Amino acid sequence: MVSDVQSGSRRLLGRLKLALEEPAEGQERLDRITRLIAAEIGTPVCSIYLFRDSDTLELCATEGLKPESVHQTRMRLGEGLVGRVALSAKPINTGNAPAEPGFRYMPETGEEIYSAFLGVPIQRLGERMGVLVVQSKDRTAYSEDDVYAIEVVAMVLAEMAELGAFVGEGAAMAAPHKHPVMLRGNCGQDGAAEGNVLLHEPRVVVTNPFSDDAEAELSRLRTAVDQLRVSVDEMLMGVEGGDKDQREVLEAYRMFANSKGWLRRMEADINRGLSAEAAVEKEQTAARSRMEQVPDPYLRERLHDLDDLSNRLLRLLTGQGTDTGAEMPQDPVLVARNIGPGELLAYGRALRGIVLEEGSVGSHAAVIARALAIPLVINAERITTEALNGDHILVDGDQGIVHLRPEETVASAFRDKMAMATKAQERYASIRRVPATTVYGPTIRLDMNAGLMADLPSLRSSGAEGVGLFRTELQFLVRTKFPRRSELAALYSRVLDAANGKRVVFRTLDIGSDKVLPYMKPQDEPNPALGWRAIRVGLDKPGVLRMQLQALIRAARGRPLTIMFPFVAQADEFHTAKKYLLGELERERRFGHPLPRTLEIGAMLETPSLAFASKQFFESADFISVGGNDLKQFFFAADRENERVRRRYDTLNVSFLTFLEWIVMRCKETRTPLSFCGEDAGRPVEALCFAAMGFRTLSMRPASIGPVKHLLRRSNLAELREVIDEARASGQQSVRPAVMDWLHQQG
Ligand code: PEP
Ligand code: MG
């Protein structure tokens, strides 16, 4: 049975539909809508405020307030009741507006005679667009039915605004997705890129928010929900016994898909005149605004699941797939909420840049972007709602900034910056073949870090002397199941072929912590970075370690082989791993397989404890490589993935440099070759200081080799060492200011 409320609401939407269908300018449409709502609700005032920029709302149309205040009255986000509605994304309904906290009346509007106020946000999928307000002289708040009706109208207005129905003069009525936007995120991988947006998951466009036939819309919704339930059940069957996280997400999907409340709310919206798609989107919008306000990460994840599920349902209803047939634009910059490593690799090097709404520096996507040297900005809030396929975009990975649809002046300044970087690269190319010999001092060996076959061509183009760190886990991360030994042996063999006699340091599998294999049972650990990871996993589950060691030995076949064990915290871990390696070598020998010509076995020093291991340990290692990323996080007790703290402590902090000096001294004592392979080795000033502290081998991203070599070749390490020692002696916390002064004096 259709209630009065439902039929009233449907009549309002029906009239709204007619008003919107008539051809008119945007302003005329807004004026008509305010008139219509005021008449239908039976209230003297109805006003529409729209954002003119991310911080300012503007009165764009009104029935009942003074007409001369239109486009004149403005308020900031959070200011007055209208600003509060926009900020909190929640309605305010009161019979006594002046008594509300934050109330501020705008004298030019003549609103002082109206006591009752109802404001609801005009928003769409987390994007704030404006506020719809009704006011009256009564001293009572609006009824629940009025609130509901106004909310539904606001939802329709948001849909129509998205489709460009209210375009007119001035910033507040600018066409959507046309104006320049700058978004600030975090740096995931440095570098700059200019290109065009390629949406990983194009948005579903709801073209008709109204329904003429509620029964037909209800049946469309129910059919789609049934299909959704079946598909979720099928997905769940597909991961039976598999990955726990994936199962948990799907269980949450199933719970939502079967939620009676969710379906009931959508059915009620349809009964009040919305189309099935609009009803789904209304729920989705509500979930998104809740998502922004939920501090608990677990609950937020669940709301994300509901968001994903709504997207699936919308795709079922509209028939719009993820593949919209949109062509890959020229110079594509991938824009996504988040993306898995396999999907990212599938796009490969064609991408000029990547912008993610979420993500973390240690996420798999970031690891892959880094390996592919593609500029990446993470945590770019709102990018997926703002960007459209094909939009012009600038990605500044160094600053973590994105310019969407930039003004020409911004684009040209950006191009200048890129041109300078290219010029610098050309300068570096000219020193590609010369050694990194410092002024009157030693030559520093510069190696590169790699992890994918695709990295190997950089060995020639960068001028690296070898691969100082080959992160073997990337091959495991991008697969859906454990690779076989023969596959790995073939891959490692190709790596050695491509290195063409240059030294490659293979680091055995470093998984756990941030690097969780999709096909391995995830461990629920309170502190994964301090947990079951790297060599700890290898030693507790030696099957995988031994398989990898066999593959490496087989790949070498008469060639030199260099293997490094990650995250060694005490000597016996290294000795046991080494025993496995020698055992496998012996086994291969017995089988009559060709053995490596030479074998070097090293350890990564990533925990402070290893720096204080016995002299015998240092003697037993063929080489030591400092994994500065991990070592620094443990030294300062500052999580390398936590944006709040990861940049808090300077690498050139006196304590850390003195600790590195200690490691240099330990290795000197036993003549153990030492290198540094964390990200800091690729930062020229840091690299220079490491060299001054006694490091003679540095391993870094290929793109860093030129800048590091350029600076090393111009510098006198003995002089710099004096500067560092003076700064240390004078009680400085970091030697950076003194080093920078010295560098400036050098010109
Ligand atoms: C390090 O910790 O410095 C390192 C090189 O290893 P990863 O970054 O892969 O942990
Ligand atoms: Mg590490």
mmCIF file of N, CA, C and O and ligand atoms in Angstrom, residues 469 471 507 510 515 604 606 627-630 640 677-678, ligand 1:
data_model
loop_
_atom_site.group_PDB
_atom_site.id
_atom_site.type_symbol
_atom_site.label_atom_id
_atom_site.label_comp_id
_atom_site.label_asym_id
_atom_site.label_seq_id
_atom_site.Cartn_x
_atom_site.Cartn_y
_atom_site.Cartn_z
ATOM 1 N N LEU A 469 71.249 -5.186 -4.873
ATOM 2 C CA LEU A 469 70.123 -5.788 -4.141
ATOM 3 C C LEU A 469 69.076 -6.198 -5.163
ATOM 4 O O LEU A 469 68.500 -5.333 -5.849
ATOM 5 N N ARG A 471 65.583 -7.804 -5.099
ATOM 6 C CA ARG A 471 64.532 -8.181 -4.138
ATOM 7 C C ARG A 471 63.711 -9.313 -4.751
ATOM 8 O O ARG A 471 62.804 -9.062 -5.543
ATOM 9 N N ARG A 507 68.810 -11.348 -2.971
ATOM 10 C CA ARG A 507 68.376 -11.436 -1.583
ATOM 11 C C ARG A 507 67.271 -12.478 -1.515
ATOM 12 O O ARG A 507 66.310 -12.418 -2.285
ATOM 13 N N ASP A 510 62.068 -11.992 1.159
ATOM 14 C CA ASP A 510 61.848 -11.134 2.330
ATOM 15 C C ASP A 510 60.351 -10.847 2.413
ATOM 16 O O ASP A 510 59.873 -9.830 1.931
ATOM 17 N N LYS A 515 55.011 -7.089 3.369
ATOM 18 C CA LYS A 515 54.951 -7.865 2.125
ATOM 19 C C LYS A 515 54.280 -9.212 2.374
ATOM 20 O O LYS A 515 54.938 -10.184 2.756
ATOM 21 N N MET A 604 72.225 -9.195 5.481
ATOM 22 C CA MET A 604 71.769 -7.808 5.561
ATOM 23 C C MET A 604 71.762 -7.385 7.015
ATOM 24 O O MET A 604 71.263 -8.118 7.874
ATOM 25 N N GLU A 606 70.016 -5.179 9.277
ATOM 26 C CA GLU A 606 68.796 -4.359 9.313
ATOM 27 C C GLU A 606 68.284 -4.187 10.734
ATOM 28 O O GLU A 606 67.271 -3.532 10.953
ATOM 29 N N GLY A 627 70.689 -2.575 5.372
ATOM 30 C CA GLY A 627 69.334 -2.274 4.867
ATOM 31 C C GLY A 627 68.820 -1.092 5.667
ATOM 32 O O GLY A 627 68.171 -1.241 6.704
ATOM 33 N N GLY A 628 69.155 0.087 5.193
ATOM 34 C CA GLY A 628 68.896 1.306 5.967
ATOM 35 C C GLY A 628 67.426 1.567 6.240
ATOM 36 O O GLY A 628 67.089 2.180 7.248
ATOM 37 N N ASN A 629 66.539 1.105 5.350
ATOM 38 C CA ASN A 629 65.106 1.378 5.561
ATOM 39 C C ASN A 629 64.647 0.743 6.863
ATOM 40 O O ASN A 629 63.984 1.372 7.686
ATOM 41 N N ASP A 630 65.007 -0.525 7.013
ATOM 42 C CA ASP A 630 64.622 -1.214 8.243
ATOM 43 C C ASP A 630 65.492 -0.771 9.416
ATOM 44 O O ASP A 630 64.994 -0.520 10.506
ATOM 45 N N ARG A 640 58.455 2.776 9.396
ATOM 46 C CA ARG A 640 58.763 3.337 8.083
ATOM 47 C C ARG A 640 57.520 3.533 7.223
ATOM 48 O O ARG A 640 57.568 4.177 6.183
ATOM 49 N N CYS A 677 72.288 -0.437 1.135
ATOM 50 C CA CYS A 677 71.329 -0.602 0.029
ATOM 51 C C CYS A 677 69.929 -0.093 0.340
ATOM 52 O O CYS A 677 68.994 -0.385 -0.388
ATOM 53 N N GLY A 678 69.747 0.701 1.392
ATOM 54 C CA GLY A 678 68.421 1.283 1.657
ATOM 55 C C GLY A 678 68.181 2.496 0.759
ATOM 56 O O GLY A 678 69.094 2.952 0.054
HETATM 57 C C1 PEP B 1 66.032 -2.040 3.698
HETATM 58 O O1 PEP B 1 65.372 -2.395 4.672
HETATM 59 O O2 PEP B 1 66.754 -1.027 3.688
HETATM 60 C C2 PEP B 1 65.989 -2.805 2.445
HETATM 61 C C3 PEP B 1 66.784 -2.536 1.442
HETATM 62 O O3 PEP B 1 65.065 -3.786 2.370
HETATM 63 P P1 PEP B 1 63.500 -3.520 2.104
HETATM 64 O O4 PEP B 1 63.338 -2.066 1.812
HETATM 65 O O5 PEP B 1 63.144 -4.388 0.955
HETATM 66 O O6 PEP B 1 62.904 -3.936 3.391
#
